[in-house]
Short mmCIF file of C-alpha atoms in Angstrom, two decimals:
data_model
loop_
_atom_site.label_atom_id
_atom_site.label_comp_id
_atom_site.label_asym_id
_atom_site.label_seq_id
_atom_site.Cartn_x
_atom_site.Cartn_y
_atom_site.Cartn_z
CA UNK I 1 15.62 -0.73 -20.48
CA UNK I 2 16.43 -4.25 -19.33
CA UNK I 3 13.28 -6.23 -18.55
CA UNK I 4 15.19 -8.36 -16.10
CA UNK I 5 16.37 -5.35 -14.08
CA UNK I 6 12.89 -3.86 -14.39
CA UNK I 7 11.33 -7.01 -12.93
CA UNK I 8 13.92 -7.18 -10.16
CA UNK I 9 13.35 -3.55 -9.13
CA UNK I 10 9.60 -4.19 -8.90
CA UNK I 11 10.03 -7.44 -7.01
CA UNK I 12 12.54 -5.90 -4.61
CA UNK I 13 10.26 -2.95 -3.90
CA UNK I 14 7.32 -5.25 -3.09
CA UNK I 15 9.45 -7.67 -1.09
CA UNK I 16 10.81 -4.96 1.20
CA UNK I 17 7.53 -3.23 1.84
CA UNK I 18 4.11 -3.95 3.13
CA UNK I 19 0.81 -2.59 1.87
CA UNK I 20 -0.20 -1.46 -1.59
CA UNK I 21 1.69 1.83 -1.37
CA UNK I 22 4.63 0.65 0.74
CA UNK I 23 6.60 0.10 -2.46
CA UNK I 24 6.13 3.70 -3.65
CA UNK I 25 9.28 5.17 -2.05
CA UNK I 26 11.76 2.64 -3.42
CA UNK I 27 10.16 2.44 -6.89
CA UNK I 28 10.06 6.21 -7.02
CA UNK I 29 13.78 6.52 -6.36
CA UNK I 30 14.90 3.53 -8.47
CA UNK I 31 12.82 4.19 -11.59
CA UNK I 32 13.25 7.96 -11.66
CA UNK I 33 17.00 7.64 -11.22
CA UNK I 34 17.13 5.42 -14.31
CA UNK I 35 14.80 7.69 -16.23
CA UNK I 36 12.41 4.79 -16.91
CA UNK I 37 9.45 6.62 -15.43
CA UNK I 38 8.75 10.24 -14.56
CA UNK I 39 6.89 12.10 -11.85
CA UNK I 40 3.88 12.52 -14.14
CA UNK I 41 3.57 8.79 -14.85
CA UNK I 42 3.79 8.02 -11.13
CA UNK I 43 0.88 10.35 -10.45
CA UNK I 44 -1.13 8.85 -13.30
CA UNK I 45 -0.50 5.26 -12.23
CA UNK I 46 -1.34 5.99 -8.58
CA UNK I 47 -4.58 7.63 -9.69
CA UNK I 48 -5.55 4.65 -11.86
CA UNK I 49 -4.78 2.36 -8.90
CA UNK I 50 -7.29 4.29 -6.79
CA UNK I 51 -9.99 4.14 -9.43
CA UNK I 52 -9.71 0.55 -10.62
CA UNK I 53 -11.18 -2.38 -8.65
CA UNK I 54 -9.15 -4.63 -6.37
CA UNK I 55 -6.26 -3.68 -4.10
CA UNK I 56 -4.65 -0.22 -4.46
CA UNK I 57 -1.39 -2.04 -5.03
CA UNK I 58 -2.46 -2.71 -8.62
CA UNK I 59 -1.21 0.80 -9.39
CA UNK I 60 2.12 -0.92 -10.16
CA UNK I 61 0.43 -2.72 -13.07
CA UNK I 62 -0.66 0.63 -14.44
CA UNK I 63 2.88 1.99 -14.07
CA UNK I 64 4.22 -1.14 -15.78
CA UNK I 65 1.89 -0.55 -18.71
CA UNK I 66 2.96 3.10 -19.04
CA UNK I 67 6.62 2.04 -18.96
CA UNK I 68 6.61 -1.10 -21.13
CA UNK I 69 3.15 -1.86 -22.51
CA UNK I 70 1.20 -5.08 -21.88
CA UNK I 71 4.41 -7.05 -21.23
CA UNK I 72 5.42 -4.54 -18.58
CA UNK I 73 1.99 -4.84 -16.98
CA UNK I 74 2.20 -8.66 -16.88
CA UNK I 75 5.68 -8.62 -15.31
CA UNK I 76 4.37 -6.16 -12.74
CA UNK I 77 1.50 -8.54 -11.98
CA UNK I 78 3.95 -11.40 -11.31
CA UNK I 79 6.13 -9.10 -9.18
CA UNK I 80 3.21 -8.18 -6.94
CA UNK I 81 1.86 -11.74 -6.60
CA UNK I 82 5.08 -13.41 -5.42
CA UNK I 83 5.93 -11.44 -2.21
CA UNK I 84 2.50 -11.86 -0.52
CA UNK I 85 2.88 -15.66 -0.80
CA UNK I 86 5.45 -15.28 1.99
CA UNK I 87 2.52 -14.66 4.34
CA UNK I 88 2.28 -18.45 4.58
CA UNK I 89 5.84 -18.58 5.94
CA UNK I 90 5.33 -15.54 8.12
CA UNK I 91 2.23 -17.11 9.64
CA UNK I 92 4.22 -20.16 10.70
CA UNK I 93 7.10 -18.23 12.28
CA UNK I 94 5.36 -15.18 13.61
CA UNK I 95 3.25 -17.12 16.07
CA UNK I 96 6.49 -18.16 17.76
CA UNK I 97 8.46 -14.93 17.85
CA UNK I 98 5.77 -12.25 17.69
CA UNK I 99 6.20 -11.19 21.30
CA UNK I 100 9.94 -10.66 21.10
CA UNK I 101 10.39 -6.91 21.63
CA UNK I 102 13.14 -6.62 19.01
CA UNK I 103 10.83 -8.07 16.33
CA UNK I 104 8.04 -5.70 17.30
CA UNK I 105 10.52 -2.83 17.38
CA UNK I 106 11.84 -3.65 13.92
CA UNK I 107 8.33 -3.71 12.46
CA UNK I 108 7.46 -0.44 14.11
CA UNK I 109 10.65 1.30 12.98
CA UNK I 110 10.10 0.05 9.44
CA UNK I 111 6.48 1.19 9.32
CA UNK I 112 7.31 4.63 10.70
CA UNK I 113 10.01 5.13 8.06
CA UNK I 114 7.67 3.98 5.29
CA UNK I 115 5.15 6.63 6.31
CA UNK I 116 7.78 9.36 6.56
CA UNK I 117 9.14 8.62 3.08
CA UNK I 118 5.63 8.15 1.69
CA UNK I 119 4.72 11.71 2.70
CA UNK I 120 7.83 13.00 0.91
CA UNK I 121 6.85 11.13 -2.28
CA UNK I 122 3.31 12.53 -2.12
CA UNK I 123 4.61 16.09 -1.78
CA UNK I 124 6.99 15.52 -4.71
CA UNK I 125 4.06 14.33 -6.83
CA UNK I 126 2.26 17.55 -6.08
CA UNK I 127 5.41 19.48 -6.89
CA UNK I 128 5.83 17.49 -10.11
CA UNK I 129 2.61 18.78 -11.71
CA UNK I 130 3.54 22.37 -10.91
CA UNK I 131 2.83 23.60 -7.42
CA UNK I 132 0.02 26.16 -7.48
CA UNK I 133 -2.80 27.26 -5.22
CA UNK I 134 -5.48 25.47 -7.30
CA UNK I 135 -3.78 22.09 -6.88
CA UNK I 136 -3.32 22.60 -3.15
CA UNK I 137 -6.99 23.54 -2.91
CA UNK I 138 -8.00 20.23 -4.53
CA UNK I 139 -5.63 18.35 -2.23
CA UNK I 140 -7.15 19.97 0.86
CA UNK I 141 -10.71 19.42 -0.41
CA UNK I 142 -10.04 15.72 -1.02
CA UNK I 143 -8.56 15.37 2.48
CA UNK I 144 -11.69 17.04 3.84
CA UNK I 145 -14.00 14.67 1.96
CA UNK I 146 -11.84 11.64 2.69
CA UNK I 147 -11.69 12.31 6.42
CA UNK I 148 -15.47 11.93 6.75
CA UNK I 149 -15.12 8.30 5.65
CA UNK I 150 -18.56 8.54 4.06
CA UNK I 151 -17.71 9.59 0.52
CA UNK I 152 -16.47 6.71 -1.69
CA UNK I 153 -12.99 7.24 -3.14
CA UNK I 154 -14.31 6.99 -6.67
CA UNK I 155 -16.69 9.91 -6.05
CA UNK I 156 -13.87 12.04 -4.60
CA UNK I 157 -11.73 11.37 -7.68
CA UNK I 158 -14.65 12.11 -10.02
CA UNK I 159 -15.20 15.43 -8.27
CA UNK I 160 -11.48 16.16 -8.55
CA UNK I 161 -11.58 15.44 -12.29
CA UNK I 162 -14.52 17.80 -12.64
CA UNK I 163 -12.61 20.38 -10.61
CA UNK I 164 -9.63 19.93 -12.91
CA UNK I 165 -11.80 20.60 -15.96
CA UNK I 166 -13.11 23.78 -14.37
CA UNK I 167 -9.83 25.13 -13.01
CA UNK I 168 -7.14 24.18 -15.52
CA UNK Y 1 -15.68 -20.53 -5.32
CA UNK Y 2 -14.14 -19.06 -8.46
CA UNK Y 3 -17.37 -17.15 -9.01
CA UNK Y 4 -17.11 -15.75 -5.49
CA UNK Y 5 -13.60 -14.33 -6.04
CA UNK Y 6 -14.37 -13.15 -9.56
CA UNK Y 7 -17.29 -11.15 -8.27
CA UNK Y 8 -15.06 -9.57 -5.60
CA UNK Y 9 -12.47 -8.73 -8.24
CA UNK Y 10 -15.03 -6.97 -10.42
CA UNK Y 11 -17.12 -5.18 -7.81
CA UNK Y 12 -14.55 -3.57 -5.59
CA UNK Y 13 -14.12 -0.25 -7.40
CA UNK Y 14 -12.53 2.41 -5.28
CA UNK Y 15 -9.39 0.82 -3.97
CA UNK Y 16 -8.20 -1.32 -1.09
CA UNK Y 17 -10.41 -0.08 1.71
CA UNK Y 18 -13.50 -0.83 -0.35
CA UNK Y 19 -12.16 -4.28 -1.28
CA UNK Y 20 -11.37 -5.26 2.31
CA UNK Y 21 -14.80 -4.13 3.49
CA UNK Y 22 -16.41 -6.15 0.71
CA UNK Y 23 -14.40 -9.30 1.55
CA UNK Y 24 -15.25 -9.00 5.26
CA UNK Y 25 -18.95 -8.65 4.54
CA UNK Y 26 -18.97 -11.72 2.28
CA UNK Y 27 -16.73 -13.97 4.38
CA UNK Y 28 -17.83 -13.04 7.91
CA UNK Y 29 -21.38 -11.67 7.67
CA UNK Y 30 -22.88 -13.50 4.69
CA UNK Y 31 -21.18 -16.88 4.50
CA UNK Y 32 -19.92 -17.16 8.11
CA UNK Y 33 -16.72 -18.92 7.00
CA UNK Y 34 -14.87 -17.28 9.89
CA UNK Y 35 -15.64 -14.89 12.75
CA UNK Y 36 -14.47 -11.32 13.23
CA UNK Y 37 -11.58 -12.17 15.55
CA UNK Y 38 -10.15 -14.72 13.12
CA UNK Y 39 -10.53 -12.20 10.33
CA UNK Y 40 -8.67 -9.52 12.29
CA UNK Y 41 -5.89 -11.96 13.24
CA UNK Y 42 -5.33 -12.92 9.61
CA UNK Y 43 -5.36 -9.27 8.63
CA UNK Y 44 -2.73 -8.43 11.26
CA UNK Y 45 -0.46 -11.13 9.87
CA UNK Y 46 -0.84 -9.66 6.39
CA UNK Y 47 0.20 -6.25 7.70
CA UNK Y 48 3.61 -7.52 8.67
CA UNK Y 49 4.10 -9.71 5.59
CA UNK Y 50 5.80 -8.43 2.46
CA UNK Y 51 3.78 -7.04 -0.41
CA UNK Y 52 0.16 -6.04 -0.82
CA UNK Y 53 -1.78 -6.83 2.37
CA UNK Y 54 -4.96 -7.63 0.49
CA UNK Y 55 -3.23 -10.28 -1.60
CA UNK Y 56 -1.85 -11.85 1.58
CA UNK Y 57 -5.38 -11.87 2.95
CA UNK Y 58 -6.66 -13.43 -0.28
CA UNK Y 59 -3.99 -16.14 0.02
CA UNK Y 60 -4.86 -16.96 3.66
CA UNK Y 61 -8.59 -17.02 2.92
CA UNK Y 62 -8.07 -19.08 -0.21
CA UNK Y 63 -6.13 -21.68 1.74
CA UNK Y 64 -8.71 -21.71 4.53
CA UNK Y 65 -11.48 -22.37 2.00
CA UNK Y 66 -9.76 -24.81 -0.34
CA UNK Y 67 -6.14 -25.64 0.48
CA UNK Y 68 -3.42 -24.96 -2.09
CA UNK Y 69 -5.80 -25.03 -5.09
CA UNK Y 70 -7.94 -22.60 -3.10
CA UNK Y 71 -5.04 -20.14 -3.08
CA UNK Y 72 -4.67 -20.33 -6.86
CA UNK Y 73 -8.42 -19.92 -7.43
CA UNK Y 74 -8.64 -16.98 -5.02
CA UNK Y 75 -5.68 -15.13 -6.56
CA UNK Y 76 -6.86 -15.74 -10.10
CA UNK Y 77 -10.43 -14.75 -9.33
CA UNK Y 78 -9.51 -11.54 -7.53
CA UNK Y 79 -6.72 -10.45 -9.87
CA UNK Y 80 -7.91 -11.43 -13.35
CA UNK Y 81 -10.80 -8.97 -13.69
CA UNK Y 82 -9.12 -6.19 -11.71
CA UNK Y 83 -5.86 -6.45 -13.68
CA UNK Y 84 -7.66 -6.37 -17.01
CA UNK Y 85 -9.69 -3.34 -15.94
CA UNK Y 86 -6.54 -1.58 -14.65
CA UNK Y 87 -4.74 -2.14 -17.96
CA UNK Y 88 -7.77 -1.02 -19.97
CA UNK Y 89 -8.14 2.19 -17.97
CA UNK Y 90 -4.42 2.92 -18.32
CA UNK Y 91 -4.41 2.17 -22.05
CA UNK Y 92 -7.48 4.32 -22.56
CA UNK Y 93 -5.84 7.12 -20.67
CA UNK Y 94 -2.48 6.76 -22.46
CA UNK Y 95 -4.29 6.96 -25.78
CA UNK Y 96 -6.13 10.17 -24.95
CA UNK Y 97 -3.60 11.81 -22.67
CA UNK Y 98 -2.76 14.53 -25.17
CA UNK Y 99 -6.31 15.84 -25.29
CA UNK Y 100 -6.59 19.09 -23.35
CA UNK Y 101 -9.72 17.95 -21.50
CA UNK Y 102 -8.11 14.69 -20.35
CA UNK Y 103 -5.04 16.59 -19.20
CA UNK Y 104 -7.14 19.10 -17.27
CA UNK Y 105 -9.14 16.32 -15.59
CA UNK Y 106 -5.96 14.53 -14.61
CA UNK Y 107 -4.51 17.78 -13.32
CA UNK Y 108 -7.39 17.70 -10.87
CA UNK Y 109 -7.16 13.99 -10.04
CA UNK Y 110 -3.46 13.91 -9.10
CA UNK Y 111 -3.73 16.47 -6.27
CA UNK Y 112 -6.75 14.52 -4.98
CA UNK Y 113 -4.68 11.31 -5.08
CA UNK Y 114 -2.02 13.13 -3.08
CA UNK Y 115 -4.66 14.25 -0.58
CA UNK Y 116 -6.04 10.72 -0.17
CA UNK Y 117 -2.46 9.41 0.04
CA UNK Y 118 -1.64 11.83 2.86
CA UNK Y 119 -4.80 10.70 4.63
CA UNK Y 120 -3.71 7.06 4.22
CA UNK Y 121 -0.29 7.99 5.62
CA UNK Y 122 -1.98 9.55 8.62
CA UNK Y 123 -4.15 6.44 9.16
CA UNK Y 124 -1.04 4.25 8.96
CA UNK Y 125 0.98 6.31 11.41
CA UNK Y 126 -1.77 7.07 13.94
CA UNK Y 127 -1.98 3.62 15.63
CA UNK Y 128 1.83 3.47 15.75
CA UNK Y 129 1.99 6.84 17.51
CA UNK Y 130 -0.85 5.86 19.87
CA UNK Y 131 1.05 2.76 20.96
CA UNK Y 132 4.18 4.84 21.52
CA UNK Y 133 2.23 7.46 23.46
CA UNK Y 134 0.95 4.81 25.85
CA UNK Y 135 4.56 3.86 26.50
CA UNK Y 136 5.54 7.42 27.42
CA UNK Y 137 7.19 10.57 26.13
CA UNK Y 138 10.50 8.99 25.17
CA UNK Y 139 9.11 6.32 22.82
CA UNK Y 140 6.69 8.85 21.32
CA UNK Y 141 9.51 11.30 20.59
CA UNK Y 142 11.61 8.47 19.17
CA UNK Y 143 8.76 7.29 16.90
CA UNK Y 144 8.20 10.82 15.56
CA UNK Y 145 11.94 11.27 15.04
CA UNK Y 146 12.14 8.01 13.05
CA UNK Y 147 9.30 8.98 10.70
CA UNK Y 148 10.49 12.56 10.18
CA UNK Y 149 14.13 11.51 10.01
CA UNK Y 150 13.43 8.89 7.33
CA UNK Y 151 11.50 11.46 5.27
CA UNK Y 152 14.27 14.04 5.61
CA UNK Y 153 17.00 11.53 4.81
CA UNK Y 154 15.30 10.85 1.49
CA UNK Y 155 14.09 14.40 0.77
CA UNK Y 156 17.18 16.36 1.72
CA UNK Y 157 20.07 13.90 1.55
CA UNK Y 158 18.74 11.66 -1.27
CA UNK Y 159 19.59 8.58 0.80
CA UNK Y 160 18.79 5.18 -0.80
CA UNK Y 161 15.30 4.18 0.33
CA UNK Y 162 16.04 0.53 1.10
CA UNK Y 163 18.96 1.62 3.29
CA UNK Y 164 16.80 4.10 5.19
CA UNK Y 165 14.10 1.45 5.73
CA UNK Y 166 16.59 -1.13 7.03
CA UNK Y 167 18.25 1.46 9.28
CA UNK Y 168 14.89 2.53 10.70
CA UNK Y 169 13.94 -1.11 11.36
CA UNK Y 170 17.29 -1.72 13.07
CA UNK Y 171 17.00 1.40 15.22
CA UNK Y 172 13.44 0.43 16.14
CA UNK Y 173 14.55 -3.06 17.15
CA UNK Y 174 17.39 -1.70 19.31
CA UNK Y 175 15.29 1.00 20.91
CA UNK Y 176 12.24 -1.08 21.80
CA UNK Y 177 14.33 -4.03 22.87
CA UNK Y 178 16.23 -1.81 25.31
CA UNK Y 179 13.06 -0.02 26.36
CA UNK Y 180 11.14 -3.19 27.13
CA UNK Y 181 14.08 -4.57 29.13
CA UNK Y 182 14.01 -1.46 31.27
CA UNK Y 183 10.24 -1.51 31.70
CA UNK Y 184 9.41 -5.20 31.91
CA UNK Y 185 7.56 -6.13 35.11
CA UNK Y 186 10.43 -8.32 36.29
CA UNK Y 187 13.14 -5.82 35.30
CA UNK Y 188 15.40 -4.25 37.90
CA UNK Y 189 14.66 -0.63 37.06
CA UNK Y 190 10.93 0.03 37.17
#
């Protein structure tokens, strides 16, 4: 595994996406194709990202650690810090062109595609751990709890872990 | 100021939504460094910037509070504790992942992550679809087709993700540019 290519793949994924999970689709396809990470590790890293403090986007650091130890985690940290700095540039330009319909249209098309692909990745994660009724049940239960907006994420995940201990 | 960001970086267990809520409470309600409308404007800018929105927000707030050094302090303060904790949790997990109990617990956590992820996807797509719905049936159908089409292109045809994203952005630009020309108040066809 080339660390340079590894860093570039991470940086590229963060550069061409917005939001902590926007990079999931491209990382998922790039890293799995190279065999550097597997479905299981993706699920684990995304779960750690939900539990740990700070932005959800730190899940990439967890994935980096699983793939290449502390060095991998540090490179991942650099790869996620650099792209957001462009907000300073965006701020300057956006105020001028924000109302151009083509710019708005591009952003909307991009966001819609990100969501569509994101759903596919989520379903593949579920498939990756072995699709069975018990897993789907936990998925539905967590959606139910999440939709209320009252139960903290960490509690939902703790309940899911307890459910896992009981069911599997 | 470093203490302020460090405390945010340590306290905000439970992901991005929790962190944003915590930042808003500290910056707007407690310290009154900015008002709600400024906060929302900055947040909107972060949504269209590359990378993690919350880091963009941290950068804008850091600059507002202390110029360029403010950016460095804010990023360090927010990321240092949270990165260390993330690595420690992962390392802990990687060490014990072969234990049957840890595996069973994780077997429960991953489907829940998927559930919360699907909920996030829904929250992301809902305002986009609402905007399209206000524009009419055509734009709404087009928006749905883009999202579903992008998913299918990757799921069924294994299309490269970056390509699909760029294509969707391009199609969106073309469609809404044409649509707004047709529907602008001074356009010829009402």
